[in-house]
Short mmCIF file of C-alpha atoms and ligand atoms in Angstrom, two decimals:
data_model
loop_
_atom_site.label_atom_id
_atom_site.label_comp_id
_atom_site.label_asym_id
_atom_site.label_seq_id
_atom_site.Cartn_x
_atom_site.Cartn_y
_atom_site.Cartn_z
CA MET H 1 95.78 -83.64 -224.82
CA PRO H 2 96.75 -86.47 -223.26
CA VAL H 3 94.99 -88.28 -220.44
CA GLN H 4 94.47 -91.35 -218.15
CA ARG H 5 91.91 -93.96 -218.35
CA VAL H 6 90.62 -97.14 -217.09
CA VAL H 7 89.50 -99.95 -219.08
CA LEU H 8 87.91 -103.20 -218.33
CA ASN H 9 90.47 -105.74 -219.86
CA SER H 10 88.43 -108.89 -218.54
CA ARG H 11 85.37 -110.10 -216.74
CA PRO H 12 85.28 -112.04 -213.72
CA GLY H 13 82.26 -114.33 -215.01
CA ASN H 14 78.92 -114.50 -213.56
CA ASN H 15 80.98 -116.51 -210.74
CA GLY H 16 84.08 -114.83 -210.43
CA VAL H 17 85.77 -112.61 -207.36
CA PRO H 18 86.98 -109.38 -209.14
CA VAL H 19 90.70 -108.54 -208.56
CA PRO H 20 92.82 -105.59 -210.10
CA ALA H 21 93.93 -107.53 -213.24
CA HIS H 22 90.65 -107.36 -214.53
CA PHE H 23 91.34 -103.73 -214.64
CA ARG H 24 94.04 -101.88 -217.20
CA LEU H 25 95.63 -98.00 -216.88
CA GLU H 26 95.79 -97.16 -220.54
CA GLU H 27 97.32 -93.62 -221.99
CA THR H 28 94.27 -91.97 -224.68
CA THR H 29 94.59 -88.56 -226.05
CA LEU H 30 91.34 -86.24 -226.10
CA ALA H 31 90.08 -84.30 -228.99
CA PRO H 32 91.74 -80.71 -229.27
CA ASP H 33 88.74 -78.85 -229.60
CA LEU H 34 85.06 -78.68 -227.73
CA GLU H 35 82.15 -78.99 -229.83
CA ASP H 36 79.06 -76.68 -228.98
CA GLY H 37 77.56 -77.63 -225.34
CA GLU H 38 80.36 -79.28 -224.19
CA VAL H 39 82.88 -79.05 -221.54
CA LEU H 40 86.33 -80.17 -219.99
CA VAL H 41 86.28 -81.71 -217.10
CA ARG H 42 89.25 -82.64 -214.43
CA THR H 43 88.47 -85.34 -212.02
CA LEU H 44 89.27 -84.67 -208.04
CA CYS H 45 88.01 -88.07 -206.64
CA LEU H 46 86.30 -91.22 -208.26
CA SER H 47 83.66 -92.88 -206.34
CA VAL H 48 84.21 -97.16 -206.12
CA ASP H 49 80.40 -99.41 -206.20
CA PRO H 50 79.08 -102.41 -205.47
CA TYR H 51 76.90 -102.35 -208.33
CA MET H 52 79.70 -101.75 -210.24
CA ARG H 53 80.16 -105.57 -210.37
CA CYS H 54 77.26 -106.35 -212.06
CA ARG H 55 78.76 -103.56 -215.04
CA MET H 56 81.54 -106.18 -214.90
CA ASN H 57 78.88 -109.54 -216.55
CA GLU H 58 78.21 -109.42 -219.89
CA ASP H 59 74.45 -108.90 -219.33
CA THR H 60 74.00 -106.67 -215.35
CA GLY H 61 71.00 -108.62 -214.96
CA VAL H 62 69.20 -105.18 -214.13
CA GLY H 63 67.43 -102.66 -216.05
CA TYR H 64 69.29 -99.23 -214.37
CA VAL H 65 72.76 -99.96 -215.51
CA THR H 66 73.99 -101.31 -218.99
CA PRO H 67 77.17 -103.57 -218.53
CA TRP H 68 80.99 -102.10 -219.41
CA GLN H 69 82.79 -103.02 -222.66
CA LEU H 70 85.80 -104.26 -222.99
CA SER H 71 88.69 -102.62 -223.63
CA GLU H 72 86.41 -99.02 -222.97
CA CYS H 73 86.71 -96.79 -220.17
CA VAL H 74 84.95 -97.86 -216.85
CA ASP H 75 83.01 -94.77 -216.00
CA GLY H 76 85.52 -91.84 -214.63
CA GLY H 77 89.05 -91.07 -215.94
CA ASP H 78 90.91 -87.84 -214.61
CA GLN H 79 90.15 -85.67 -217.62
CA SER H 80 87.07 -85.88 -219.91
CA CYS H 81 84.40 -84.19 -222.29
CA HIS H 82 81.47 -84.26 -221.46
CA GLU H 83 77.81 -82.93 -222.71
CA GLY H 84 77.03 -80.15 -220.53
CA SER H 85 73.67 -81.07 -220.08
CA ALA H 86 75.28 -84.05 -218.41
CA LEU H 87 76.75 -82.40 -216.01
CA GLN H 88 76.09 -81.36 -212.52
CA LYS H 89 77.20 -78.14 -211.04
CA VAL H 90 78.10 -78.53 -206.94
CA ASP H 91 78.52 -75.99 -204.42
CA PRO H 92 81.51 -76.27 -202.29
CA GLN H 93 80.27 -74.55 -199.50
CA VAL H 94 77.36 -78.05 -199.47
CA VAL H 95 79.90 -79.98 -197.53
CA ASP H 96 82.36 -77.13 -196.03
CA GLY H 97 84.83 -78.06 -198.89
CA HIS H 98 85.21 -81.59 -198.31
CA LEU H 99 84.29 -82.11 -201.87
CA SER H 100 84.43 -86.15 -202.15
CA TYR H 101 81.81 -85.77 -199.14
CA PHE H 102 79.20 -85.17 -202.40
CA LEU H 103 79.95 -88.90 -203.56
CA GLY H 104 79.55 -90.38 -200.53
CA ALA H 105 77.28 -89.01 -196.87
CA VAL H 106 76.45 -85.65 -199.46
CA GLY H 107 75.60 -88.09 -202.49
CA ILE H 108 74.18 -91.35 -203.39
CA THR H 109 75.25 -93.70 -200.37
CA GLY H 110 74.10 -90.63 -198.08
CA LEU H 111 70.84 -90.39 -199.60
CA THR H 112 70.22 -94.46 -200.03
CA ALA H 113 70.85 -94.52 -196.01
CA LEU H 114 68.02 -90.98 -195.26
CA LEU H 115 65.61 -92.22 -197.56
CA GLY H 116 65.82 -95.92 -197.50
CA VAL H 117 65.36 -95.12 -193.72
CA ARG H 118 62.46 -93.23 -193.94
CA GLU H 119 60.92 -94.84 -196.97
CA LYS H 120 60.69 -98.20 -195.58
CA GLY H 121 62.02 -98.03 -191.93
CA ASN H 122 59.31 -96.74 -190.13
CA VAL H 123 61.28 -95.73 -187.59
CA THR H 124 58.93 -93.57 -184.86
CA LYS H 125 59.99 -91.04 -182.44
CA GLU H 126 59.23 -92.29 -179.11
CA ALA H 127 58.49 -96.16 -180.01
CA ASN H 128 61.48 -97.55 -177.94
CA GLN H 129 62.82 -99.18 -181.87
CA THR H 130 65.54 -100.65 -182.23
CA MET H 131 67.79 -101.01 -185.52
CA VAL H 132 70.41 -103.29 -186.83
CA VAL H 133 72.49 -102.70 -190.37
CA SER H 134 74.47 -104.87 -191.68
CA GLY H 135 77.40 -104.05 -193.73
CA ALA H 136 77.54 -101.01 -191.17
CA ALA H 137 80.53 -99.95 -191.55
CA GLY H 138 81.02 -98.73 -195.11
CA ALA H 139 79.30 -95.54 -197.23
CA CYS H 140 75.59 -96.09 -196.55
CA GLY H 141 75.27 -98.45 -193.31
CA SER H 142 77.14 -95.63 -191.34
CA VAL H 143 74.62 -93.04 -191.72
CA ALA H 144 71.76 -95.48 -192.08
CA GLY H 145 72.47 -96.14 -188.21
CA GLN H 146 72.94 -92.49 -187.43
CA ILE H 147 69.79 -91.93 -189.14
CA GLY H 148 68.51 -94.37 -187.35
CA ARG H 149 69.66 -92.52 -184.21
CA LEU H 150 68.94 -89.29 -185.12
CA ASP H 151 65.26 -90.50 -186.07
CA GLY H 152 64.28 -92.24 -182.91
CA CYS H 153 65.36 -95.58 -182.53
CA VAL H 154 66.82 -96.25 -179.08
CA ARG H 155 69.13 -98.68 -180.28
CA ALA H 156 71.38 -99.02 -183.51
CA VAL H 157 73.01 -101.98 -183.71
CA GLY H 158 75.70 -102.50 -186.77
CA ILE H 159 77.26 -105.94 -187.83
CA CYS H 160 80.27 -105.72 -189.53
CA GLY H 161 83.55 -106.73 -190.91
CA SER H 162 86.90 -106.12 -188.44
CA GLU H 163 87.09 -105.39 -184.47
CA GLU H 164 88.12 -101.53 -185.91
CA LYS H 165 85.02 -101.58 -187.80
CA CYS H 166 83.20 -102.16 -184.63
CA ARG H 167 85.28 -99.89 -182.62
CA ALA H 168 84.69 -96.41 -185.54
CA LEU H 169 81.00 -97.21 -185.57
CA VAL H 170 80.48 -97.22 -181.69
CA GLU H 171 83.19 -93.93 -180.59
CA ASP H 172 82.57 -92.15 -184.27
CA CYS H 173 79.35 -92.87 -185.47
CA GLY H 174 77.19 -92.78 -182.05
CA PHE H 175 76.22 -97.11 -182.69
CA SER H 176 75.15 -98.11 -179.44
CA ALA H 177 77.00 -101.03 -180.05
CA ALA H 178 78.83 -103.34 -183.00
CA ILE H 179 79.30 -107.15 -183.84
CA ASN H 180 82.00 -108.28 -185.77
CA TYR H 181 80.69 -111.36 -188.01
CA ARG H 182 84.32 -112.65 -188.94
CA LYS H 183 84.96 -113.60 -185.05
CA GLU H 184 81.94 -113.60 -182.84
CA ASP H 185 78.18 -115.28 -182.72
CA ILE H 186 76.26 -113.24 -184.02
CA PRO H 187 72.86 -115.03 -182.86
CA ALA H 188 74.22 -115.05 -179.43
CA LYS H 189 75.35 -111.06 -179.63
CA LEU H 190 72.03 -109.81 -180.79
CA GLN H 191 70.22 -111.99 -178.18
CA GLU H 192 72.62 -109.71 -175.52
CA LEU H 193 72.55 -106.48 -177.63
CA CYS H 194 68.91 -106.60 -178.64
CA PRO H 195 67.48 -107.52 -174.93
CA ASP H 196 63.70 -105.94 -176.97
CA GLY H 197 64.10 -107.98 -180.33
CA ILE H 198 64.40 -105.94 -183.35
CA ASP H 199 62.45 -103.57 -185.31
CA VAL H 200 64.19 -102.33 -188.20
CA TYR H 201 66.55 -104.35 -190.12
CA PHE H 202 69.39 -102.12 -193.10
CA ASP H 203 70.73 -104.46 -194.93
CA ASN H 204 73.20 -104.42 -197.23
CA VAL H 205 74.36 -107.92 -197.21
CA GLY H 206 71.65 -110.34 -197.60
CA GLY H 207 73.05 -114.42 -197.34
CA GLY H 208 73.34 -116.03 -193.73
CA ILE H 209 73.64 -112.69 -192.02
CA SER H 210 70.63 -111.75 -193.32
CA ASP H 211 68.84 -114.59 -192.14
CA THR H 212 69.92 -114.43 -188.67
CA VAL H 213 68.99 -110.96 -188.04
CA ILE H 214 65.17 -112.13 -189.29
CA ALA H 215 65.40 -114.61 -186.97
CA GLN H 216 65.00 -112.74 -184.35
CA MET H 217 63.06 -109.52 -185.54
CA ASN H 218 59.81 -108.99 -183.70
CA ASN H 219 56.07 -108.87 -185.10
CA ASN H 220 55.25 -106.34 -187.62
CA SER H 221 59.14 -105.17 -188.32
CA HIS H 222 60.46 -104.03 -191.12
CA VAL H 223 63.27 -104.96 -193.33
CA ILE H 224 65.18 -102.34 -195.58
CA LEU H 225 65.94 -104.21 -198.48
CA CYS H 226 68.84 -101.93 -199.87
CA GLY H 227 71.69 -104.64 -201.01
CA GLN H 228 73.13 -107.76 -200.92
CA ILE H 229 76.81 -107.80 -201.47
CA SER H 230 77.30 -111.00 -200.09
CA GLN H 231 75.54 -113.09 -202.97
CA TYR H 232 77.02 -110.04 -205.80
CA ASN H 233 79.62 -112.61 -207.09
CA LYS H 234 77.48 -115.38 -207.74
CA ASP H 235 74.98 -116.12 -210.52
CA VAL H 236 71.80 -115.19 -208.82
CA PRO H 237 68.97 -113.44 -209.42
CA TYR H 238 68.62 -110.10 -207.94
CA PRO H 239 67.20 -110.01 -205.02
CA PRO H 240 68.05 -113.54 -204.47
CA PRO H 241 65.75 -115.73 -203.42
CA LEU H 242 65.24 -116.17 -199.42
CA SER H 243 64.70 -119.96 -197.84
CA GLU H 244 61.17 -121.64 -197.33
CA GLU H 245 62.28 -121.06 -193.41
CA ILE H 246 63.08 -117.70 -193.97
CA GLN H 247 59.79 -116.95 -195.83
CA GLU H 248 57.81 -118.42 -193.28
CA THR H 249 59.56 -116.60 -191.29
CA LEU H 250 58.44 -112.87 -192.27
CA ARG H 251 55.17 -114.02 -193.21
CA ARG H 252 53.75 -115.63 -189.94
CA LYS H 253 55.50 -112.02 -187.91
CA ASN H 254 54.67 -109.88 -190.57
CA ILE H 255 57.49 -108.63 -190.99
CA THR H 256 57.74 -106.24 -194.53
CA ARG H 257 60.23 -106.34 -196.56
CA GLU H 258 59.62 -103.94 -199.66
CA ARG H 259 63.07 -103.97 -202.08
CA PHE H 260 63.89 -100.01 -201.92
CA THR H 261 65.81 -98.17 -205.04
CA VAL H 262 67.15 -94.83 -204.65
CA LEU H 263 66.91 -93.94 -208.19
CA ASN H 264 62.85 -94.37 -207.58
CA TYR H 265 62.79 -91.75 -205.35
CA MET H 266 64.83 -88.98 -207.23
CA ASN H 267 62.18 -86.21 -206.77
CA LYS H 268 62.96 -85.85 -202.90
CA ALA H 269 66.66 -85.39 -203.36
CA ASP H 270 67.69 -82.03 -203.16
CA ALA H 271 65.06 -81.35 -199.24
CA ALA H 272 67.33 -84.78 -198.47
CA LEU H 273 70.84 -83.95 -199.89
CA CYS H 274 70.47 -80.17 -198.17
CA GLU H 275 69.04 -82.22 -194.81
CA LEU H 276 72.63 -84.34 -194.96
CA SER H 277 74.77 -81.41 -195.56
CA GLN H 278 73.19 -79.39 -192.36
CA LEU H 279 73.28 -82.91 -190.55
CA VAL H 280 76.87 -83.18 -191.60
CA LYS H 281 78.08 -79.47 -191.34
CA SER H 282 76.16 -79.43 -187.55
CA GLY H 283 78.35 -82.59 -186.63
CA HIS H 284 75.23 -84.72 -186.45
CA ILE H 285 76.37 -87.37 -188.81
CA ASN H 286 80.00 -88.24 -188.94
CA VAL H 287 81.31 -89.39 -191.93
CA LEU H 288 83.79 -92.26 -192.52
CA GLU H 289 86.05 -92.13 -195.46
CA THR H 290 88.95 -94.17 -197.14
CA VAL H 291 91.05 -92.91 -199.75
CA VAL H 292 93.12 -93.96 -201.82
CA GLU H 293 95.09 -91.92 -204.38
CA GLY H 294 95.89 -91.63 -207.94
CA ILE H 295 93.68 -93.07 -211.01
CA GLU H 296 96.18 -96.34 -210.91
CA LYS H 297 94.55 -97.97 -207.96
CA MET H 298 91.00 -97.90 -208.78
CA GLY H 299 90.99 -101.80 -210.18
CA ASP H 300 92.40 -101.90 -206.44
CA ALA H 301 90.06 -99.69 -204.60
CA PHE H 302 87.09 -101.59 -206.00
CA CYS H 303 88.03 -105.08 -205.26
CA SER H 304 89.17 -103.91 -202.20
CA MET H 305 86.14 -102.39 -201.41
CA MET H 306 84.32 -105.68 -202.35
CA LYS H 307 86.12 -107.61 -199.36
CA GLY H 308 85.46 -105.44 -196.88
CA GLY H 309 89.28 -103.26 -197.36
CA ASN H 310 86.76 -99.43 -196.67
CA ILE H 311 85.58 -98.08 -193.49
CA GLY H 312 82.89 -95.87 -195.17
CA LYS H 313 83.16 -94.28 -198.29
CA GLN H 314 85.67 -95.37 -200.55
CA ILE H 315 87.40 -92.60 -202.71
CA ILE H 316 89.75 -92.57 -204.95
CA LYS H 317 91.57 -88.64 -204.99
CA ILE H 318 92.81 -88.16 -208.19
CA SER H 319 93.81 -84.46 -208.41
CA GLU H 320 93.69 -81.55 -205.97
P1 NDP Z 1 80.31 -99.69 -198.38
O1 NDP Z 1 80.84 -98.78 -198.51
O2 NDP Z 1 78.98 -101.00 -197.53
O3 NDP Z 1 81.43 -101.32 -198.92
C1 NDP Z 1 80.71 -102.61 -199.36
C2 NDP Z 1 81.08 -103.14 -198.15
O4 NDP Z 1 80.54 -104.43 -197.85
C3 NDP Z 1 82.49 -103.81 -197.51
O5 NDP Z 1 83.19 -103.10 -197.11
C4 NDP Z 1 81.81 -104.46 -196.82
O6 NDP Z 1 82.85 -104.59 -195.13
C5 NDP Z 1 80.75 -105.54 -197.23
N1 NDP Z 1 80.75 -106.77 -197.62
C6 NDP Z 1 81.45 -107.44 -198.73
N2 NDP Z 1 81.10 -108.95 -198.62
C7 NDP Z 1 80.50 -109.23 -197.97
C8 NDP Z 1 79.78 -110.25 -197.43
N3 NDP Z 1 80.10 -111.44 -198.17
N4 NDP Z 1 79.39 -110.07 -196.23
C9 NDP Z 1 79.11 -109.27 -195.28
N5 NDP Z 1 79.45 -108.11 -195.76
C10 NDP Z 1 80.07 -108.07 -197.00
O7 NDP Z 1 79.08 -99.96 -199.83
P2 NDP Z 1 78.00 -98.70 -200.42
O8 NDP Z 1 78.17 -98.40 -198.92
O9 NDP Z 1 78.22 -98.35 -201.23
O10 NDP Z 1 77.03 -100.47 -200.50
C11 NDP Z 1 75.99 -101.21 -199.47
C12 NDP Z 1 75.30 -101.87 -199.99
O11 NDP Z 1 73.88 -100.88 -200.47
C13 NDP Z 1 75.45 -102.98 -201.02
O12 NDP Z 1 74.82 -103.48 -201.12
C14 NDP Z 1 75.01 -101.54 -202.25
O13 NDP Z 1 74.46 -102.58 -203.79
C15 NDP Z 1 73.38 -101.30 -201.46
N6 NDP Z 1 73.40 -100.27 -202.50
C16 NDP Z 1 71.92 -99.51 -203.28
C17 NDP Z 1 71.11 -98.56 -203.07
C18 NDP Z 1 69.58 -98.38 -203.44
O14 NDP Z 1 68.90 -98.05 -204.30
N7 NDP Z 1 69.60 -99.70 -203.07
C19 NDP Z 1 72.26 -97.79 -203.61
C20 NDP Z 1 73.54 -97.51 -203.36
C21 NDP Z 1 74.20 -98.65 -203.00
P3 NDP Z 1 82.76 -105.61 -194.11
O15 NDP Z 1 84.19 -105.56 -193.95
O16 NDP Z 1 81.67 -105.45 -192.93
O17 NDP Z 1 82.46 -107.30 -194.29
#
């Protein structure tokens, strides 16, 4: 059976910016017969995610994922064969038929947001807390701010890269306000929008944006160290080292900053996915998505997402 697949064409190098030419679409054939226990799968939707950047390097630098090999399929294709035991059956009712949500708000990025806030955020009802989210208009960030509000924060302020994203956060996702980091003065806007300081910071980006947020955090506040995407095209360890000044701020103000890895909380995933499903279906969480069509767009979609071309979860629709 002829099928299409995307393979890794070349590597950007540890300090390079990924471009679509690093990927290549090719035709291949699947063996006609299935082995015992194998299942023929037709892909409906694919996800591209920031962690894939480290899979483009010869060494990922982290223990939980392996590097992609040159000319080998970057996981995902429009039809493929799998061991049945490696597959997870999903119930379309859980997402009201909106199947791509399984890759986002009712999947791993939704879990990251919900469990990240619950495990590391110390959000307490009626504590008058202010949450700031960086990478706020992305898949994890847009849900994290909404969870923060639902769990009791009086304010959720998002930091993101465009006016359109700022508008989506405030008008569609219930953020109190949003800052366009490309245009606005972040320290001044944070002071204006967070008059009582910052109690919880959901950090997706790291780098200078996070240094600026941390400088305005309250005593005994909490950083949820979710991701550091501003550093992913650089050859630095994860998490990237902080400056002595920021470390001193963390110590002096007794700010916790614990690394959060969703894969360490899979024992809580079933209950959390059930909750996310309810929150989405009841309209308490609004889901943002950017959808492109066609497996040949995988490389473009990945590179675009790494530069901020997406609002909400970046999805590639492969077939109906
Ligand atoms: P997003 O949907 O948030 O897409 C990535 C976004 O990052 C872009 O849209 C862009 O938005 C922003 N971005 C890119 N470069 C920069 C930069 N230099 N400075 C500031 N913002 C930048 O992706 P996800 O929601 O899937 O992932 C968000 C973060 O969460 C990542 O760091 C990822 O690694 C992490 N993650 C962590 C998990 C965990 O278990 N800890 C699990 C899943 C994800 P903009 O226009 O605003 O720049």
